[in-house]
Amino acid sequence: MQAEVVRQVLSLAHQSVKETHRDRIESYVRAYCRAIPPEVLSEVEPHVLLSFVMERFAFLEEDFARTVKVTIHDPETTLLGSEETPSTVIETRLPDCKFIIRTIKSFIRQQGLQLQFVLHPIHGVIADQGQITGIDDTRGQKMSQVYLQVSPIAPDKREALRQDLAQRLELTLKGN
């Protein structure tokens, strides 16, 4: 079932992505979908999954020269029914190292937030001059990408929390 869903998503991607970008998108879709629990993957429509994964790729790729990237925002496309349970999304990207998830979960607990959903794929990223040129787990730099849905965070508190989490992750990276 998982392979079939990924095949459908890749078919949709080939229809909507420029030919010059297809190889890296295909590699990314395959890598990201491996991190999604099978029970979640089997419930998501392929077009929704493609939108979700493409949003994650845009996050990975945007401002790639920055070592640690953190955003806190309202959910866009989600894999779980966010209409029923309000949430806020926290996304991080940094070179893979020990204690990333522990650092993030500690931060979430200290803020009194409830964790609703988490994905933590690790990608091999090949970059040239700050631009992603490929996704290849066998030869790329290992990059940790974390996507979390947490209980709602007031918009006026998000920037301070984003800065706090980014500093904590920079310290985590330096400690490894």
mmCIF file of the C-alpha atoms, coordinates in Angstrom:
data_MODEL
# 
_entry.id   MODEL 
# 
loop_
_atom_site.group_PDB 
_atom_site.id 
_atom_site.type_symbol 
_atom_site.label_atom_id 
_atom_site.label_alt_id 
_atom_site.label_comp_id 
_atom_site.label_asym_id 
_atom_site.label_entity_id 
_atom_site.label_seq_id 
_atom_site.pdbx_PDB_ins_code 
_atom_site.Cartn_x 
_atom_site.Cartn_y 
_atom_site.Cartn_z 
_atom_site.occupancy 
_atom_site.B_iso_or_equiv 
_atom_site.pdbx_formal_charge 
_atom_site.auth_seq_id 
_atom_site.auth_comp_id 
_atom_site.auth_asym_id 
_atom_site.auth_atom_id 
_atom_site.pdbx_PDB_model_num 
ATOM 1   C CA . MET A 1 1   ? 0.000   0.000  0.000   1.00 0.00 ? 1   MET A CA 1 
ATOM 2   C CA . GLN A 1 2   ? 2.771   2.441  0.924   1.00 0.00 ? 2   GLN A CA 1 
ATOM 3   C CA . ALA A 1 3   ? 4.576   1.871  -2.380  1.00 0.00 ? 3   ALA A CA 1 
ATOM 4   C CA . GLU A 1 4   ? 1.343   2.458  -4.289  1.00 0.00 ? 4   GLU A CA 1 
ATOM 5   C CA . VAL A 1 5   ? 0.667   5.768  -2.532  1.00 0.00 ? 5   VAL A CA 1 
ATOM 6   C CA . VAL A 1 6   ? 4.222   6.934  -3.245  1.00 0.00 ? 6   VAL A CA 1 
ATOM 7   C CA . ARG A 1 7   ? 3.844   5.864  -6.899  1.00 0.00 ? 7   ARG A CA 1 
ATOM 8   C CA . GLN A 1 8   ? 0.637   7.919  -7.183  1.00 0.00 ? 8   GLN A CA 1 
ATOM 9   C CA . VAL A 1 9   ? 2.284   10.938 -5.582  1.00 0.00 ? 9   VAL A CA 1 
ATOM 10  C CA . LEU A 1 10  ? 5.269   10.681 -7.924  1.00 0.00 ? 10  LEU A CA 1 
ATOM 11  C CA . SER A 1 11  ? 2.933   10.434 -10.904 1.00 0.00 ? 11  SER A CA 1 
ATOM 12  C CA . LEU A 1 12  ? 1.232   13.656 -9.817  1.00 0.00 ? 12  LEU A CA 1 
ATOM 13  C CA . ALA A 1 13  ? 4.619   15.295 -9.214  1.00 0.00 ? 13  ALA A CA 1 
ATOM 14  C CA . HIS A 1 14  ? 5.802   14.433 -12.715 1.00 0.00 ? 14  HIS A CA 1 
ATOM 15  C CA . GLN A 1 15  ? 2.752   16.220 -14.086 1.00 0.00 ? 15  GLN A CA 1 
ATOM 16  C CA . SER A 1 16  ? 3.319   19.397 -12.075 1.00 0.00 ? 16  SER A CA 1 
ATOM 17  C CA . VAL A 1 17  ? 7.098   19.733 -11.675 1.00 0.00 ? 17  VAL A CA 1 
ATOM 18  C CA . LYS A 1 18  ? 9.500   21.015 -14.323 1.00 0.00 ? 18  LYS A CA 1 
ATOM 19  C CA . GLU A 1 19  ? 11.529  18.227 -15.896 1.00 0.00 ? 19  GLU A CA 1 
ATOM 20  C CA . THR A 1 20  ? 14.793  19.765 -14.678 1.00 0.00 ? 20  THR A CA 1 
ATOM 21  C CA . HIS A 1 21  ? 13.586  19.463 -11.054 1.00 0.00 ? 21  HIS A CA 1 
ATOM 22  C CA . ARG A 1 22  ? 12.063  15.974 -11.206 1.00 0.00 ? 22  ARG A CA 1 
ATOM 23  C CA . ASP A 1 23  ? 15.062  13.927 -10.047 1.00 0.00 ? 23  ASP A CA 1 
ATOM 24  C CA . ARG A 1 24  ? 15.586  15.831 -6.816  1.00 0.00 ? 24  ARG A CA 1 
ATOM 25  C CA . ILE A 1 25  ? 11.833  16.047 -6.135  1.00 0.00 ? 25  ILE A CA 1 
ATOM 26  C CA . GLU A 1 26  ? 11.401  12.316 -6.726  1.00 0.00 ? 26  GLU A CA 1 
ATOM 27  C CA . SER A 1 27  ? 14.275  11.513 -4.363  1.00 0.00 ? 27  SER A CA 1 
ATOM 28  C CA . TYR A 1 28  ? 12.863  13.887 -1.770  1.00 0.00 ? 28  TYR A CA 1 
ATOM 29  C CA . VAL A 1 29  ? 9.320   12.476 -2.016  1.00 0.00 ? 29  VAL A CA 1 
ATOM 30  C CA . ARG A 1 30  ? 10.614  8.933  -1.556  1.00 0.00 ? 30  ARG A CA 1 
ATOM 31  C CA . ALA A 1 31  ? 12.807  9.916  1.408   1.00 0.00 ? 31  ALA A CA 1 
ATOM 32  C CA . TYR A 1 32  ? 10.122  11.997 3.105   1.00 0.00 ? 32  TYR A CA 1 
ATOM 33  C CA . CYS A 1 33  ? 7.398   9.385  2.678   1.00 0.00 ? 33  CYS A CA 1 
ATOM 34  C CA . ARG A 1 34  ? 9.594   6.808  4.442   1.00 0.00 ? 34  ARG A CA 1 
ATOM 35  C CA . ALA A 1 35  ? 9.315   8.974  7.572   1.00 0.00 ? 35  ALA A CA 1 
ATOM 36  C CA . ILE A 1 36  ? 5.503   9.041  7.495   1.00 0.00 ? 36  ILE A CA 1 
ATOM 37  C CA . PRO A 1 37  ? 3.858   6.285  9.546   1.00 0.00 ? 37  PRO A CA 1 
ATOM 38  C CA . PRO A 1 38  ? 2.101   3.746  7.265   1.00 0.00 ? 38  PRO A CA 1 
ATOM 39  C CA . GLU A 1 39  ? -1.246  4.248  9.031   1.00 0.00 ? 39  GLU A CA 1 
ATOM 40  C CA . VAL A 1 40  ? -1.085  7.987  8.237   1.00 0.00 ? 40  VAL A CA 1 
ATOM 41  C CA . LEU A 1 41  ? 0.188   7.432  4.697   1.00 0.00 ? 41  LEU A CA 1 
ATOM 42  C CA . SER A 1 42  ? -2.685  5.067  3.894   1.00 0.00 ? 42  SER A CA 1 
ATOM 43  C CA . GLU A 1 43  ? -5.296  7.664  4.958   1.00 0.00 ? 43  GLU A CA 1 
ATOM 44  C CA . VAL A 1 44  ? -4.001  10.627 2.928   1.00 0.00 ? 44  VAL A CA 1 
ATOM 45  C CA . GLU A 1 45  ? -5.103  11.386 -0.613  1.00 0.00 ? 45  GLU A CA 1 
ATOM 46  C CA . PRO A 1 46  ? -2.137  11.477 -3.027  1.00 0.00 ? 46  PRO A CA 1 
ATOM 47  C CA . HIS A 1 47  ? -2.749  15.113 -4.082  1.00 0.00 ? 47  HIS A CA 1 
ATOM 48  C CA . VAL A 1 48  ? -2.807  16.200 -0.417  1.00 0.00 ? 48  VAL A CA 1 
ATOM 49  C CA . LEU A 1 49  ? 0.376   14.243 0.284   1.00 0.00 ? 49  LEU A CA 1 
ATOM 50  C CA . LEU A 1 50  ? 2.077   15.849 -2.716  1.00 0.00 ? 50  LEU A CA 1 
ATOM 51  C CA . SER A 1 51  ? 1.096   19.342 -1.513  1.00 0.00 ? 51  SER A CA 1 
ATOM 52  C CA . PHE A 1 52  ? 2.334   18.541 1.995   1.00 0.00 ? 52  PHE A CA 1 
ATOM 53  C CA . VAL A 1 53  ? 5.672   17.145 0.786   1.00 0.00 ? 53  VAL A CA 1 
ATOM 54  C CA . MET A 1 54  ? 6.205   20.016 -1.660  1.00 0.00 ? 54  MET A CA 1 
ATOM 55  C CA . GLU A 1 55  ? 5.655   22.506 1.192   1.00 0.00 ? 55  GLU A CA 1 
ATOM 56  C CA . ARG A 1 56  ? 8.288   20.641 3.236   1.00 0.00 ? 56  ARG A CA 1 
ATOM 57  C CA . PHE A 1 57  ? 10.684  20.689 0.259   1.00 0.00 ? 57  PHE A CA 1 
ATOM 58  C CA . ALA A 1 58  ? 10.158  24.446 -0.130  1.00 0.00 ? 58  ALA A CA 1 
ATOM 59  C CA . PHE A 1 59  ? 10.977  24.850 3.564   1.00 0.00 ? 59  PHE A CA 1 
ATOM 60  C CA . LEU A 1 60  ? 14.114  22.709 3.203   1.00 0.00 ? 60  LEU A CA 1 
ATOM 61  C CA . GLU A 1 61  ? 15.286  24.600 0.131   1.00 0.00 ? 61  GLU A CA 1 
ATOM 62  C CA . GLU A 1 62  ? 14.448  28.170 1.153   1.00 0.00 ? 62  GLU A CA 1 
ATOM 63  C CA . ASP A 1 63  ? 17.369  30.087 2.621   1.00 0.00 ? 63  ASP A CA 1 
ATOM 64  C CA . PHE A 1 64  ? 19.496  26.938 2.521   1.00 0.00 ? 64  PHE A CA 1 
ATOM 65  C CA . ALA A 1 65  ? 22.680  28.834 3.313   1.00 0.00 ? 65  ALA A CA 1 
ATOM 66  C CA . ARG A 1 66  ? 21.371  29.412 6.882   1.00 0.00 ? 66  ARG A CA 1 
ATOM 67  C CA . THR A 1 67  ? 22.647  26.595 9.126   1.00 0.00 ? 67  THR A CA 1 
ATOM 68  C CA . VAL A 1 68  ? 19.705  26.466 11.549  1.00 0.00 ? 68  VAL A CA 1 
ATOM 69  C CA . LYS A 1 69  ? 16.250  27.374 10.305  1.00 0.00 ? 69  LYS A CA 1 
ATOM 70  C CA . VAL A 1 70  ? 13.098  27.465 12.457  1.00 0.00 ? 70  VAL A CA 1 
ATOM 71  C CA . THR A 1 71  ? 9.604   28.637 11.584  1.00 0.00 ? 71  THR A CA 1 
ATOM 72  C CA . ILE A 1 72  ? 6.393   28.724 13.589  1.00 0.00 ? 72  ILE A CA 1 
ATOM 73  C CA . HIS A 1 73  ? 3.212   29.197 11.580  1.00 0.00 ? 73  HIS A CA 1 
ATOM 74  C CA . ASP A 1 74  ? -0.389  28.172 11.058  1.00 0.00 ? 74  ASP A CA 1 
ATOM 75  C CA . PRO A 1 75  ? -0.789  24.813 9.304   1.00 0.00 ? 75  PRO A CA 1 
ATOM 76  C CA . GLU A 1 76  ? -1.246  24.858 5.553   1.00 0.00 ? 76  GLU A CA 1 
ATOM 77  C CA . THR A 1 77  ? -1.631  21.349 4.171   1.00 0.00 ? 77  THR A CA 1 
ATOM 78  C CA . THR A 1 78  ? -1.677  18.727 6.925   1.00 0.00 ? 78  THR A CA 1 
ATOM 79  C CA . LEU A 1 79  ? -1.655  14.948 7.001   1.00 0.00 ? 79  LEU A CA 1 
ATOM 80  C CA . LEU A 1 80  ? -4.025  14.797 9.961   1.00 0.00 ? 80  LEU A CA 1 
ATOM 81  C CA . GLY A 1 81  ? -7.417  16.482 10.173  1.00 0.00 ? 81  GLY A CA 1 
ATOM 82  C CA . SER A 1 82  ? -6.370  19.836 11.624  1.00 0.00 ? 82  SER A CA 1 
ATOM 83  C CA . GLU A 1 83  ? -9.881  21.253 11.205  1.00 0.00 ? 83  GLU A CA 1 
ATOM 84  C CA . GLU A 1 84  ? -11.018 19.282 14.239  1.00 0.00 ? 84  GLU A CA 1 
ATOM 85  C CA . THR A 1 85  ? -8.038  20.110 16.454  1.00 0.00 ? 85  THR A CA 1 
ATOM 86  C CA . PRO A 1 86  ? -6.516  23.599 16.214  1.00 0.00 ? 86  PRO A CA 1 
ATOM 87  C CA . SER A 1 87  ? -2.744  23.538 15.939  1.00 0.00 ? 87  SER A CA 1 
ATOM 88  C CA . THR A 1 88  ? 0.385   25.476 15.137  1.00 0.00 ? 88  THR A CA 1 
ATOM 89  C CA . VAL A 1 89  ? 3.263   24.107 13.069  1.00 0.00 ? 89  VAL A CA 1 
ATOM 90  C CA . ILE A 1 90  ? 6.896   24.255 14.159  1.00 0.00 ? 90  ILE A CA 1 
ATOM 91  C CA . GLU A 1 91  ? 9.432   23.330 11.496  1.00 0.00 ? 91  GLU A CA 1 
ATOM 92  C CA . THR A 1 92  ? 13.179  23.047 11.860  1.00 0.00 ? 92  THR A CA 1 
ATOM 93  C CA . ARG A 1 93  ? 16.073  22.318 9.531   1.00 0.00 ? 93  ARG A CA 1 
ATOM 94  C CA . LEU A 1 94  ? 19.695  21.863 10.542  1.00 0.00 ? 94  LEU A CA 1 
ATOM 95  C CA . PRO A 1 95  ? 22.607  19.499 9.974   1.00 0.00 ? 95  PRO A CA 1 
ATOM 96  C CA . ASP A 1 96  ? 21.785  16.214 11.649  1.00 0.00 ? 96  ASP A CA 1 
ATOM 97  C CA . CYS A 1 97  ? 23.228  15.756 15.126  1.00 0.00 ? 97  CYS A CA 1 
ATOM 98  C CA . LYS A 1 98  ? 22.385  14.097 18.409  1.00 0.00 ? 98  LYS A CA 1 
ATOM 99  C CA . PHE A 1 99  ? 19.634  15.394 20.674  1.00 0.00 ? 99  PHE A CA 1 
ATOM 100 C CA . ILE A 1 100 ? 17.610  17.400 18.132  1.00 0.00 ? 100 ILE A CA 1 
ATOM 101 C CA . ILE A 1 101 ? 14.314  15.762 19.065  1.00 0.00 ? 101 ILE A CA 1 
ATOM 102 C CA . ARG A 1 102 ? 15.155  15.814 22.776  1.00 0.00 ? 102 ARG A CA 1 
ATOM 103 C CA . THR A 1 103 ? 15.918  19.550 22.543  1.00 0.00 ? 103 THR A CA 1 
ATOM 104 C CA . ILE A 1 104 ? 12.679  20.283 20.689  1.00 0.00 ? 104 ILE A CA 1 
ATOM 105 C CA . LYS A 1 105 ? 10.525  18.163 23.023  1.00 0.00 ? 105 LYS A CA 1 
ATOM 106 C CA . SER A 1 106 ? 12.089  19.842 26.060  1.00 0.00 ? 106 SER A CA 1 
ATOM 107 C CA . PHE A 1 107 ? 11.289  23.232 24.514  1.00 0.00 ? 107 PHE A CA 1 
ATOM 108 C CA . ILE A 1 108 ? 7.679   22.172 23.852  1.00 0.00 ? 108 ILE A CA 1 
ATOM 109 C CA . ARG A 1 109 ? 7.237   20.945 27.446  1.00 0.00 ? 109 ARG A CA 1 
ATOM 110 C CA . GLN A 1 110 ? 8.728   24.144 28.887  1.00 0.00 ? 110 GLN A CA 1 
ATOM 111 C CA . GLN A 1 111 ? 6.287   26.213 26.828  1.00 0.00 ? 111 GLN A CA 1 
ATOM 112 C CA . GLY A 1 112 ? 3.333   24.129 28.046  1.00 0.00 ? 112 GLY A CA 1 
ATOM 113 C CA . LEU A 1 113 ? 2.478   22.994 24.524  1.00 0.00 ? 113 LEU A CA 1 
ATOM 114 C CA . GLN A 1 114 ? 0.921   19.671 23.604  1.00 0.00 ? 114 GLN A CA 1 
ATOM 115 C CA . LEU A 1 115 ? 2.611   17.678 20.838  1.00 0.00 ? 115 LEU A CA 1 
ATOM 116 C CA . GLN A 1 116 ? -0.008  16.447 18.343  1.00 0.00 ? 116 GLN A CA 1 
ATOM 117 C CA . PHE A 1 117 ? 2.101   15.058 15.480  1.00 0.00 ? 117 PHE A CA 1 
ATOM 118 C CA . VAL A 1 118 ? 5.781   14.831 14.581  1.00 0.00 ? 118 VAL A CA 1 
ATOM 119 C CA . LEU A 1 119 ? 7.790   13.789 11.526  1.00 0.00 ? 119 LEU A CA 1 
ATOM 120 C CA . HIS A 1 120 ? 11.585  13.665 11.511  1.00 0.00 ? 120 HIS A CA 1 
ATOM 121 C CA . PRO A 1 121 ? 13.081  12.660 8.193   1.00 0.00 ? 121 PRO A CA 1 
ATOM 122 C CA . ILE A 1 122 ? 16.828  12.924 7.730   1.00 0.00 ? 122 ILE A CA 1 
ATOM 123 C CA . HIS A 1 123 ? 17.921  13.641 4.178   1.00 0.00 ? 123 HIS A CA 1 
ATOM 124 C CA . GLY A 1 124 ? 21.198  13.432 2.346   1.00 0.00 ? 124 GLY A CA 1 
ATOM 125 C CA . VAL A 1 125 ? 21.324  16.872 0.726   1.00 0.00 ? 125 VAL A CA 1 
ATOM 126 C CA . ILE A 1 126 ? 23.712  17.770 -2.064  1.00 0.00 ? 126 ILE A CA 1 
ATOM 127 C CA . ALA A 1 127 ? 24.124  21.522 -2.337  1.00 0.00 ? 127 ALA A CA 1 
ATOM 128 C CA . ASP A 1 128 ? 26.165  23.863 -4.504  1.00 0.00 ? 128 ASP A CA 1 
ATOM 129 C CA . GLN A 1 129 ? 26.587  27.538 -3.597  1.00 0.00 ? 129 GLN A CA 1 
ATOM 130 C CA . GLY A 1 130 ? 23.661  27.500 -1.178  1.00 0.00 ? 130 GLY A CA 1 
ATOM 131 C CA . GLN A 1 131 ? 21.284  25.748 -3.596  1.00 0.00 ? 131 GLN A CA 1 
ATOM 132 C CA . ILE A 1 132 ? 20.027  22.166 -3.321  1.00 0.00 ? 132 ILE A CA 1 
ATOM 133 C CA . THR A 1 133 ? 21.058  20.209 -6.405  1.00 0.00 ? 133 THR A CA 1 
ATOM 134 C CA . GLY A 1 134 ? 20.055  16.749 -5.228  1.00 0.00 ? 134 GLY A CA 1 
ATOM 135 C CA . ILE A 1 135 ? 18.780  14.474 -2.486  1.00 0.00 ? 135 ILE A CA 1 
ATOM 136 C CA . ASP A 1 136 ? 20.920  11.364 -2.034  1.00 0.00 ? 136 ASP A CA 1 
ATOM 137 C CA . ASP A 1 137 ? 21.244  9.565  1.295   1.00 0.00 ? 137 ASP A CA 1 
ATOM 138 C CA . THR A 1 138 ? 24.449  7.842  0.208   1.00 0.00 ? 138 THR A CA 1 
ATOM 139 C CA . ARG A 1 139 ? 26.502  10.967 -0.460  1.00 0.00 ? 139 ARG A CA 1 
ATOM 140 C CA . GLY A 1 140 ? 24.744  14.120 0.665   1.00 0.00 ? 140 GLY A CA 1 
ATOM 141 C CA . GLN A 1 141 ? 25.178  16.084 3.910   1.00 0.00 ? 141 GLN A CA 1 
ATOM 142 C CA . LYS A 1 142 ? 22.779  14.654 6.463   1.00 0.00 ? 142 LYS A CA 1 
ATOM 143 C CA . MET A 1 143 ? 20.123  17.256 7.210   1.00 0.00 ? 143 MET A CA 1 
ATOM 144 C CA . SER A 1 144 ? 17.529  16.871 9.933   1.00 0.00 ? 144 SER A CA 1 
ATOM 145 C CA . GLN A 1 145 ? 14.121  18.224 9.064   1.00 0.00 ? 145 GLN A CA 1 
ATOM 146 C CA . VAL A 1 146 ? 11.495  18.205 11.824  1.00 0.00 ? 146 VAL A CA 1 
ATOM 147 C CA . TYR A 1 147 ? 7.812   18.958 11.323  1.00 0.00 ? 147 TYR A CA 1 
ATOM 148 C CA . LEU A 1 148 ? 5.630   19.255 14.427  1.00 0.00 ? 148 LEU A CA 1 
ATOM 149 C CA . GLN A 1 149 ? 2.005   20.094 14.993  1.00 0.00 ? 149 GLN A CA 1 
ATOM 150 C CA . VAL A 1 150 ? 1.500   21.418 18.499  1.00 0.00 ? 150 VAL A CA 1 
ATOM 151 C CA . SER A 1 151 ? -1.319  23.038 20.420  1.00 0.00 ? 151 SER A CA 1 
ATOM 152 C CA . PRO A 1 152 ? -2.041  26.594 19.231  1.00 0.00 ? 152 PRO A CA 1 
ATOM 153 C CA . ILE A 1 153 ? 0.548   29.326 19.795  1.00 0.00 ? 153 ILE A CA 1 
ATOM 154 C CA . ALA A 1 154 ? -0.671  32.921 19.767  1.00 0.00 ? 154 ALA A CA 1 
ATOM 155 C CA . PRO A 1 155 ? 0.716   34.776 16.726  1.00 0.00 ? 155 PRO A CA 1 
ATOM 156 C CA . ASP A 1 156 ? 2.211   37.523 18.920  1.00 0.00 ? 156 ASP A CA 1 
ATOM 157 C CA . LYS A 1 157 ? 4.348   34.955 20.795  1.00 0.00 ? 157 LYS A CA 1 
ATOM 158 C CA . ARG A 1 158 ? 5.671   33.046 17.773  1.00 0.00 ? 158 ARG A CA 1 
ATOM 159 C CA . GLU A 1 159 ? 8.697   35.161 16.874  1.00 0.00 ? 159 GLU A CA 1 
ATOM 160 C CA . ALA A 1 160 ? 10.145  35.125 20.403  1.00 0.00 ? 160 ALA A CA 1 
ATOM 161 C CA . LEU A 1 161 ? 9.585   31.354 20.617  1.00 0.00 ? 161 LEU A CA 1 
ATOM 162 C CA . ARG A 1 162 ? 11.130  30.859 17.160  1.00 0.00 ? 162 ARG A CA 1 
ATOM 163 C CA . GLN A 1 163 ? 14.248  32.744 18.223  1.00 0.00 ? 163 GLN A CA 1 
ATOM 164 C CA . ASP A 1 164 ? 14.455  30.790 21.488  1.00 0.00 ? 164 ASP A CA 1 
ATOM 165 C CA . LEU A 1 165 ? 14.185  27.408 19.746  1.00 0.00 ? 165 LEU A CA 1 
ATOM 166 C CA . ALA A 1 166 ? 16.677  28.435 17.048  1.00 0.00 ? 166 ALA A CA 1 
ATOM 167 C CA . GLN A 1 167 ? 19.223  29.409 19.740  1.00 0.00 ? 167 GLN A CA 1 
ATOM 168 C CA . ARG A 1 168 ? 18.697  26.110 21.548  1.00 0.00 ? 168 ARG A CA 1 
ATOM 169 C CA . LEU A 1 169 ? 19.218  24.155 18.331  1.00 0.00 ? 169 LEU A CA 1 
ATOM 170 C CA . GLU A 1 170 ? 22.370  26.139 17.497  1.00 0.00 ? 170 GLU A CA 1 
ATOM 171 C CA . LEU A 1 171 ? 23.737  25.237 20.931  1.00 0.00 ? 171 LEU A CA 1 
ATOM 172 C CA . THR A 1 172 ? 22.758  21.593 20.380  1.00 0.00 ? 172 THR A CA 1 
ATOM 173 C CA . LEU A 1 173 ? 24.590  21.618 17.048  1.00 0.00 ? 173 LEU A CA 1 
ATOM 174 C CA . LYS A 1 174 ? 27.706  23.167 18.601  1.00 0.00 ? 174 LYS A CA 1 
ATOM 175 C CA . GLY A 1 175 ? 27.703  20.593 21.406  1.00 0.00 ? 175 GLY A CA 1 
ATOM 176 C CA . ASN A 1 176 ? 27.944  17.639 19.026  1.00 0.00 ? 176 ASN A CA 1 
# 
